[in-house]
Amino acid sequence: MKTSLHAIALAALLAATAAAQAQQPLYRSVEPNGQVTYSDRLPGGAAVRQANVGEKVSPAGGGAQLPYELAQARQKFPVTLYSGNDCHVCVSARGLLVRRGVPYIERTVSTEADLKAMREMFGDTSIPVLTVGRQHIRGFEEGEWNRNLDAAGYPKTSMLPSTWRNAAPTPLTTPAPEPASAPVAEPAEPAEPSPQPSIAPEVSPTNPAGIRF
């Protein structure tokens, strides 16, 4: 009887273990070359909370949640758009990213300091420039931009939540603080005239009143 009870308990334990393993989540990852793999471990072995396939996870910057596949592409290959004022090509470039649902940050180039930084980063000052991870593409050509976004694993159609908002564009360089203006000197008040020393009248027998001429 004892042997039978032990065998039943062991069988129940094995069944529970198998059920737990069957419920263990799988994770889907997309490589830059388009290859899709499934694993019971997160890509790269990152020590973060596990997420089921299709579960939405928060982007690194917080805010609205991104679908897992889009969040992975954004983490591995962040996208930055370098644009300028009164640049109609930049408007078209921005429109492509918006239509495709690519989360991106935008840096504007408008000052001499910005142009200098652009030259140091990319070798010239032409805009727009798109960076996808370490890859940068000068000028806007829709096919070329799409090919680079495809290779980075960004979906071809928008998967952004309706509440997602990209950050407002920011200058490429931080403007230098304006020098403090020198204080304006207030005019000095005129000095009061010094009192003239009084001269005692000269009194003599011939001038008893002390009159001076």
PDB file of C-alpha atoms in Angstrom:
ATOM      1  CA  MET A   1       0.000   0.000   0.000  1.00  0.00           C
ATOM      2  CA  LYS A   2       2.856   2.363   0.910  1.00  0.00           C
ATOM      3  CA  THR A   3       4.515   1.641  -2.431  1.00  0.00           C
ATOM      4  CA  SER A   4       1.319   2.430  -4.324  1.00  0.00           C
ATOM      5  CA  LEU A   5       0.821   5.742  -2.491  1.00  0.00           C
ATOM      6  CA  HIS A   6       4.439   6.707  -3.183  1.00  0.00           C
ATOM      7  CA  ALA A   7       4.039   5.889  -6.880  1.00  0.00           C
ATOM      8  CA  ILE A   8       0.833   7.942  -7.099  1.00  0.00           C
ATOM      9  CA  ALA A   9       2.489  10.963  -5.408  1.00  0.00           C
ATOM     10  CA  LEU A  10       5.499  10.710  -7.737  1.00  0.00           C
ATOM     11  CA  ALA A  11       3.250  10.521 -10.798  1.00  0.00           C
ATOM     12  CA  ALA A  12       1.300  13.577  -9.613  1.00  0.00           C
ATOM     13  CA  LEU A  13       4.551  15.498  -9.086  1.00  0.00           C
ATOM     14  CA  LEU A  14       5.802  14.599 -12.562  1.00  0.00           C
ATOM     15  CA  ALA A  15       2.486  15.655 -14.099  1.00  0.00           C
ATOM     16  CA  ALA A  16       2.585  19.016 -12.303  1.00  0.00           C
ATOM     17  CA  THR A  17       6.170  19.599 -13.466  1.00  0.00           C
ATOM     18  CA  ALA A  18       5.243  18.796 -17.066  1.00  0.00           C
ATOM     19  CA  ALA A  19       2.273  21.142 -16.901  1.00  0.00           C
ATOM     20  CA  ALA A  20       4.447  23.954 -15.548  1.00  0.00           C
ATOM     21  CA  GLN A  21       6.962  23.433 -18.345  1.00  0.00           C
ATOM     22  CA  ALA A  22       4.167  23.430 -20.921  1.00  0.00           C
ATOM     23  CA  GLN A  23       2.987  26.807 -19.603  1.00  0.00           C
ATOM     24  CA  GLN A  24       6.457  28.371 -19.724  1.00  0.00           C
ATOM     25  CA  PRO A  25       6.283  31.304 -22.181  1.00  0.00           C
ATOM     26  CA  LEU A  26       8.158  31.418 -25.457  1.00  0.00           C
ATOM     27  CA  TYR A  27       9.748  34.561 -26.831  1.00  0.00           C
ATOM     28  CA  ARG A  28       9.878  35.707 -30.426  1.00  0.00           C
ATOM     29  CA  SER A  29      12.876  37.682 -31.695  1.00  0.00           C
ATOM     30  CA  VAL A  30      13.563  39.112 -35.134  1.00  0.00           C
ATOM     31  CA  GLU A  31      17.153  39.431 -36.352  1.00  0.00           C
ATOM     32  CA  PRO A  32      18.240  42.323 -38.628  1.00  0.00           C
ATOM     33  CA  ASN A  33      18.293  39.897 -41.566  1.00  0.00           C
ATOM     34  CA  GLY A  34      14.613  39.077 -41.008  1.00  0.00           C
ATOM     35  CA  GLN A  35      15.132  35.655 -39.397  1.00  0.00           C
ATOM     36  CA  VAL A  36      12.545  34.873 -36.704  1.00  0.00           C
ATOM     37  CA  THR A  37      13.430  32.609 -33.776  1.00  0.00           C
ATOM     38  CA  TYR A  38      11.506  31.355 -30.718  1.00  0.00           C
ATOM     39  CA  SER A  39      13.099  30.577 -27.365  1.00  0.00           C
ATOM     40  CA  ASP A  40      12.217  30.145 -23.692  1.00  0.00           C
ATOM     41  CA  ARG A  41      14.887  32.762 -22.879  1.00  0.00           C
ATOM     42  CA  LEU A  42      14.894  36.446 -23.722  1.00  0.00           C
ATOM     43  CA  PRO A  43      17.241  37.451 -26.564  1.00  0.00           C
ATOM     44  CA  GLY A  44      20.697  38.290 -25.254  1.00  0.00           C
ATOM     45  CA  GLY A  45      19.936  36.819 -21.827  1.00  0.00           C
ATOM     46  CA  ALA A  46      18.842  40.184 -20.516  1.00  0.00           C
ATOM     47  CA  ALA A  47      18.009  40.131 -16.830  1.00  0.00           C
ATOM     48  CA  VAL A  48      14.577  41.707 -17.157  1.00  0.00           C
ATOM     49  CA  ARG A  49      11.017  40.623 -16.477  1.00  0.00           C
ATOM     50  CA  GLN A  50       9.948  37.916 -18.909  1.00  0.00           C
ATOM     51  CA  ALA A  51       7.157  38.702 -21.371  1.00  0.00           C
ATOM     52  CA  ASN A  52       4.954  36.374 -23.371  1.00  0.00           C
ATOM     53  CA  VAL A  53       4.868  36.540 -27.137  1.00  0.00           C
ATOM     54  CA  GLY A  54       2.649  39.441 -28.150  1.00  0.00           C
ATOM     55  CA  GLU A  55       2.721  41.044 -24.695  1.00  0.00           C
ATOM     56  CA  LYS A  56       3.263  44.796 -24.731  1.00  0.00           C
ATOM     57  CA  VAL A  57       6.289  46.077 -22.839  1.00  0.00           C
ATOM     58  CA  SER A  58       7.170  49.608 -21.877  1.00  0.00           C
ATOM     59  CA  PRO A  59       9.788  51.381 -24.012  1.00  0.00           C
ATOM     60  CA  ALA A  60      13.012  52.443 -22.372  1.00  0.00           C
ATOM     61  CA  GLY A  61      11.855  56.031 -22.162  1.00  0.00           C
ATOM     62  CA  GLY A  62       8.541  55.212 -20.471  1.00  0.00           C
ATOM     63  CA  GLY A  63       5.245  56.607 -21.710  1.00  0.00           C
ATOM     64  CA  ALA A  64       2.876  54.570 -23.851  1.00  0.00           C
ATOM     65  CA  GLN A  65       3.622  50.868 -24.226  1.00  0.00           C
ATOM     66  CA  LEU A  66       5.034  49.501 -27.478  1.00  0.00           C
ATOM     67  CA  PRO A  67       4.388  46.032 -28.920  1.00  0.00           C
ATOM     68  CA  TYR A  68       7.227  43.672 -28.057  1.00  0.00           C
ATOM     69  CA  GLU A  69       8.594  43.375 -31.611  1.00  0.00           C
ATOM     70  CA  LEU A  70       8.646  47.156 -32.101  1.00  0.00           C
ATOM     71  CA  ALA A  71      10.199  47.735 -28.688  1.00  0.00           C
ATOM     72  CA  GLN A  72      12.998  45.299 -29.557  1.00  0.00           C
ATOM     73  CA  ALA A  73      13.769  47.089 -32.829  1.00  0.00           C
ATOM     74  CA  ARG A  74      13.788  50.454 -31.065  1.00  0.00           C
ATOM     75  CA  GLN A  75      16.128  49.174 -28.356  1.00  0.00           C
ATOM     76  CA  LYS A  76      18.632  47.591 -30.771  1.00  0.00           C
ATOM     77  CA  PHE A  77      18.463  50.170 -33.580  1.00  0.00           C
ATOM     78  CA  PRO A  78      17.222  53.557 -32.287  1.00  0.00           C
ATOM     79  CA  VAL A  79      16.179  56.000 -35.029  1.00  0.00           C
ATOM     80  CA  THR A  80      17.126  59.692 -35.121  1.00  0.00           C
ATOM     81  CA  LEU A  81      16.089  62.256 -37.733  1.00  0.00           C
ATOM     82  CA  TYR A  82      18.275  65.333 -38.291  1.00  0.00           C
ATOM     83  CA  SER A  83      16.206  68.087 -39.890  1.00  0.00           C
ATOM     84  CA  GLY A  84      16.213  71.832 -40.498  1.00  0.00           C
ATOM     85  CA  ASN A  85      13.885  74.785 -40.675  1.00  0.00           C
ATOM     86  CA  ASP A  86      12.099  75.496 -43.979  1.00  0.00           C
ATOM     87  CA  CYS A  87      13.213  72.087 -45.334  1.00  0.00           C
ATOM     88  CA  HIS A  88      10.436  70.593 -47.495  1.00  0.00           C
ATOM     89  CA  VAL A  89      12.428  67.374 -47.948  1.00  0.00           C
ATOM     90  CA  CYS A  90      12.564  67.027 -44.173  1.00  0.00           C
ATOM     91  CA  VAL A  91       8.768  67.198 -44.110  1.00  0.00           C
ATOM     92  CA  SER A  92       8.570  64.255 -46.523  1.00  0.00           C
ATOM     93  CA  ALA A  93      11.155  62.310 -44.519  1.00  0.00           C
ATOM     94  CA  ARG A  94       9.274  62.882 -41.279  1.00  0.00           C
ATOM     95  CA  GLY A  95       6.043  61.826 -42.948  1.00  0.00           C
ATOM     96  CA  LEU A  96       7.523  58.454 -43.905  1.00  0.00           C
ATOM     97  CA  LEU A  97       8.507  57.728 -40.296  1.00  0.00           C
ATOM     98  CA  VAL A  98       5.075  58.762 -39.048  1.00  0.00           C
ATOM     99  CA  ARG A  99       3.174  56.670 -41.626  1.00  0.00           C
ATOM    100  CA  ARG A 100       5.310  53.641 -40.933  1.00  0.00           C
ATOM    101  CA  GLY A 101       4.924  54.056 -37.170  1.00  0.00           C
ATOM    102  CA  VAL A 102       8.631  54.335 -36.345  1.00  0.00           C
ATOM    103  CA  PRO A 103       9.336  55.743 -32.872  1.00  0.00           C
ATOM    104  CA  TYR A 104      12.106  58.286 -33.383  1.00  0.00           C
ATOM    105  CA  ILE A 105      13.730  61.378 -31.942  1.00  0.00           C
ATOM    106  CA  GLU A 106      14.343  64.525 -33.994  1.00  0.00           C
ATOM    107  CA  ARG A 107      17.282  66.920 -33.740  1.00  0.00           C
ATOM    108  CA  THR A 108      17.108  70.265 -35.525  1.00  0.00           C
ATOM    109  CA  VAL A 109      20.009  72.029 -37.229  1.00  0.00           C
ATOM    110  CA  SER A 110      19.712  75.809 -37.337  1.00  0.00           C
ATOM    111  CA  THR A 111      22.750  77.497 -35.775  1.00  0.00           C
ATOM    112  CA  GLU A 112      26.444  77.700 -36.603  1.00  0.00           C
ATOM    113  CA  ALA A 113      27.129  75.411 -33.655  1.00  0.00           C
ATOM    114  CA  ASP A 114      24.649  72.875 -35.070  1.00  0.00           C
ATOM    115  CA  LEU A 115      26.317  72.980 -38.496  1.00  0.00           C
ATOM    116  CA  LYS A 116      29.728  72.458 -36.925  1.00  0.00           C
ATOM    117  CA  ALA A 117      28.424  69.455 -35.001  1.00  0.00           C
ATOM    118  CA  MET A 118      26.856  68.010 -38.171  1.00  0.00           C
ATOM    119  CA  ARG A 119      30.148  68.344 -40.037  1.00  0.00           C
ATOM    120  CA  GLU A 120      32.006  66.572 -37.235  1.00  0.00           C
ATOM    121  CA  MET A 121      29.443  63.752 -37.097  1.00  0.00           C
ATOM    122  CA  PHE A 122      28.729  63.117 -40.785  1.00  0.00           C
ATOM    123  CA  GLY A 123      31.406  64.941 -42.781  1.00  0.00           C
ATOM    124  CA  ASP A 124      29.051  67.555 -44.274  1.00  0.00           C
ATOM    125  CA  THR A 125      26.004  69.631 -43.389  1.00  0.00           C
ATOM    126  CA  SER A 126      23.385  68.247 -45.804  1.00  0.00           C
ATOM    127  CA  ILE A 127      19.968  67.432 -44.367  1.00  0.00           C
ATOM    128  CA  PRO A 128      17.931  65.424 -43.730  1.00  0.00           C
ATOM    129  CA  VAL A 129      20.015  62.641 -42.200  1.00  0.00           C
ATOM    130  CA  LEU A 130      18.550  59.424 -40.791  1.00  0.00           C
ATOM    131  CA  THR A 131      20.450  57.241 -38.343  1.00  0.00           C
ATOM    132  CA  VAL A 132      19.296  53.676 -37.681  1.00  0.00           C
ATOM    133  CA  GLY A 133      21.524  52.302 -34.976  1.00  0.00           C
ATOM    134  CA  ARG A 134      25.057  53.036 -36.215  1.00  0.00           C
ATOM    135  CA  GLN A 135      23.976  53.313 -39.852  1.00  0.00           C
ATOM    136  CA  HIS A 136      23.398  56.827 -41.202  1.00  0.00           C
ATOM    137  CA  ILE A 137      21.753  57.792 -44.499  1.00  0.00           C
ATOM    138  CA  ARG A 138      22.292  61.292 -45.908  1.00  0.00           C
ATOM    139  CA  GLY A 139      19.480  62.765 -47.980  1.00  0.00           C
ATOM    140  CA  PHE A 140      15.982  61.387 -48.354  1.00  0.00           C
ATOM    141  CA  GLU A 141      15.223  58.527 -50.706  1.00  0.00           C
ATOM    142  CA  GLU A 142      12.149  56.603 -49.626  1.00  0.00           C
ATOM    143  CA  GLY A 143      13.283  53.221 -50.942  1.00  0.00           C
ATOM    144  CA  GLU A 144      16.673  53.436 -49.228  1.00  0.00           C
ATOM    145  CA  TRP A 145      15.130  54.534 -45.934  1.00  0.00           C
ATOM    146  CA  ASN A 146      12.613  51.690 -46.043  1.00  0.00           C
ATOM    147  CA  ARG A 147      15.329  49.112 -46.759  1.00  0.00           C
ATOM    148  CA  ASN A 148      17.323  50.215 -43.707  1.00  0.00           C
ATOM    149  CA  LEU A 149      14.253  50.204 -41.497  1.00  0.00           C
ATOM    150  CA  ASP A 150      13.323  46.740 -42.792  1.00  0.00           C
ATOM    151  CA  ALA A 151      16.789  45.411 -41.985  1.00  0.00           C
ATOM    152  CA  ALA A 152      16.527  46.803 -38.457  1.00  0.00           C
ATOM    153  CA  GLY A 153      13.282  44.883 -37.867  1.00  0.00           C
ATOM    154  CA  TYR A 154      10.804  47.764 -37.889  1.00  0.00           C
ATOM    155  CA  PRO A 155       7.304  46.716 -39.026  1.00  0.00           C
ATOM    156  CA  LYS A 156       6.279  47.841 -42.510  1.00  0.00           C
ATOM    157  CA  THR A 157       2.980  49.215 -41.207  1.00  0.00           C
ATOM    158  CA  SER A 158       2.358  51.181 -38.045  1.00  0.00           C
ATOM    159  CA  MET A 159       1.966  49.231 -34.807  1.00  0.00           C
ATOM    160  CA  LEU A 160       2.187  52.304 -32.580  1.00  0.00           C
ATOM    161  CA  PRO A 161      -0.492  52.646 -29.899  1.00  0.00           C
ATOM    162  CA  SER A 162      -2.921  55.491 -30.472  1.00  0.00           C
ATOM    163  CA  THR A 163      -1.598  57.191 -27.327  1.00  0.00           C
ATOM    164  CA  TRP A 164       2.032  57.187 -28.471  1.00  0.00           C
ATOM    165  CA  ARG A 165       3.634  60.587 -28.974  1.00  0.00           C
ATOM    166  CA  ASN A 166       7.179  61.182 -30.183  1.00  0.00           C
ATOM    167  CA  ALA A 167       9.137  63.751 -28.227  1.00  0.00           C
ATOM    168  CA  ALA A 168       9.207  67.297 -29.574  1.00  0.00           C
ATOM    169  CA  PRO A 169      12.235  68.157 -31.775  1.00  0.00           C
ATOM    170  CA  THR A 170      15.242  69.512 -29.890  1.00  0.00           C
ATOM    171  CA  PRO A 171      18.292  71.485 -31.135  1.00  0.00           C
ATOM    172  CA  LEU A 172      21.361  69.459 -32.026  1.00  0.00           C
ATOM    173  CA  THR A 173      23.508  71.587 -29.725  1.00  0.00           C
ATOM    174  CA  THR A 174      22.675  73.462 -26.570  1.00  0.00           C
ATOM    175  CA  PRO A 175      22.698  77.224 -27.157  1.00  0.00           C
ATOM    176  CA  ALA A 176      25.428  79.031 -25.255  1.00  0.00           C
ATOM    177  CA  PRO A 177      24.111  81.278 -22.498  1.00  0.00           C
ATOM    178  CA  GLU A 178      24.064  84.949 -23.396  1.00  0.00           C
ATOM    179  CA  PRO A 179      26.753  86.993 -21.629  1.00  0.00           C
ATOM    180  CA  ALA A 180      25.495  89.023 -18.737  1.00  0.00           C
ATOM    181  CA  SER A 181      25.207  92.700 -19.599  1.00  0.00           C
ATOM    182  CA  ALA A 182      27.431  95.108 -17.684  1.00  0.00           C
ATOM    183  CA  PRO A 183      25.571  97.160 -15.097  1.00  0.00           C
ATOM    184  CA  VAL A 184      24.765 100.690 -16.212  1.00  0.00           C
ATOM    185  CA  ALA A 185      26.538 103.247 -14.053  1.00  0.00           C
ATOM    186  CA  GLU A 186      24.182 105.776 -12.611  1.00  0.00           C
ATOM    187  CA  PRO A 187      25.294 109.410 -12.941  1.00  0.00           C
ATOM    188  CA  ALA A 188      26.858 110.737  -9.798  1.00  0.00           C
ATOM    189  CA  GLU A 189      24.983 113.459  -8.036  1.00  0.00           C
ATOM    190  CA  PRO A 190      26.758 116.840  -8.219  1.00  0.00           C
ATOM    191  CA  ALA A 191      28.753 117.640  -5.145  1.00  0.00           C
ATOM    192  CA  GLU A 192      27.539 120.504  -3.070  1.00  0.00           C
ATOM    193  CA  PRO A 193      29.842 123.514  -3.265  1.00  0.00           C
ATOM    194  CA  SER A 194      32.234 123.860  -0.359  1.00  0.00           C
ATOM    195  CA  PRO A 195      31.393 126.758   1.912  1.00  0.00           C
ATOM    196  CA  GLN A 196      33.708 129.735   1.476  1.00  0.00           C
ATOM    197  CA  PRO A 197      35.706 130.557   4.538  1.00  0.00           C
ATOM    198  CA  SER A 198      34.429 133.669   6.291  1.00  0.00           C
ATOM    199  CA  ILE A 199      36.842 136.596   6.500  1.00  0.00           C
ATOM    200  CA  ALA A 200      36.726 138.570   9.647  1.00  0.00           C
ATOM    201  CA  PRO A 201      36.299 142.306   9.040  1.00  0.00           C
ATOM    202  CA  GLU A 202      39.393 144.382   9.553  1.00  0.00           C
ATOM    203  CA  VAL A 203      38.707 146.973  12.240  1.00  0.00           C
ATOM    204  CA  SER A 204      41.111 149.835  12.664  1.00  0.00           C
ATOM    205  CA  PRO A 205      40.991 153.355  14.068  1.00  0.00           C
ATOM    206  CA  THR A 206      40.571 154.665  10.531  1.00  0.00           C
ATOM    207  CA  ASN A 207      37.931 151.995   9.640  1.00  0.00           C
ATOM    208  CA  PRO A 208      35.928 151.363  12.780  1.00  0.00           C
ATOM    209  CA  ALA A 209      33.148 149.569  10.847  1.00  0.00           C
ATOM    210  CA  GLY A 210      35.510 147.065   9.258  1.00  0.00           C
ATOM    211  CA  ILE A 211      34.331 147.833   5.733  1.00  0.00           C
ATOM    212  CA  ARG A 212      36.349 146.148   2.941  1.00  0.00           C
ATOM    213  CA  PHE A 213      36.788 147.635  -0.508  1.00  0.00           C
TER     214      PHE A 213
END
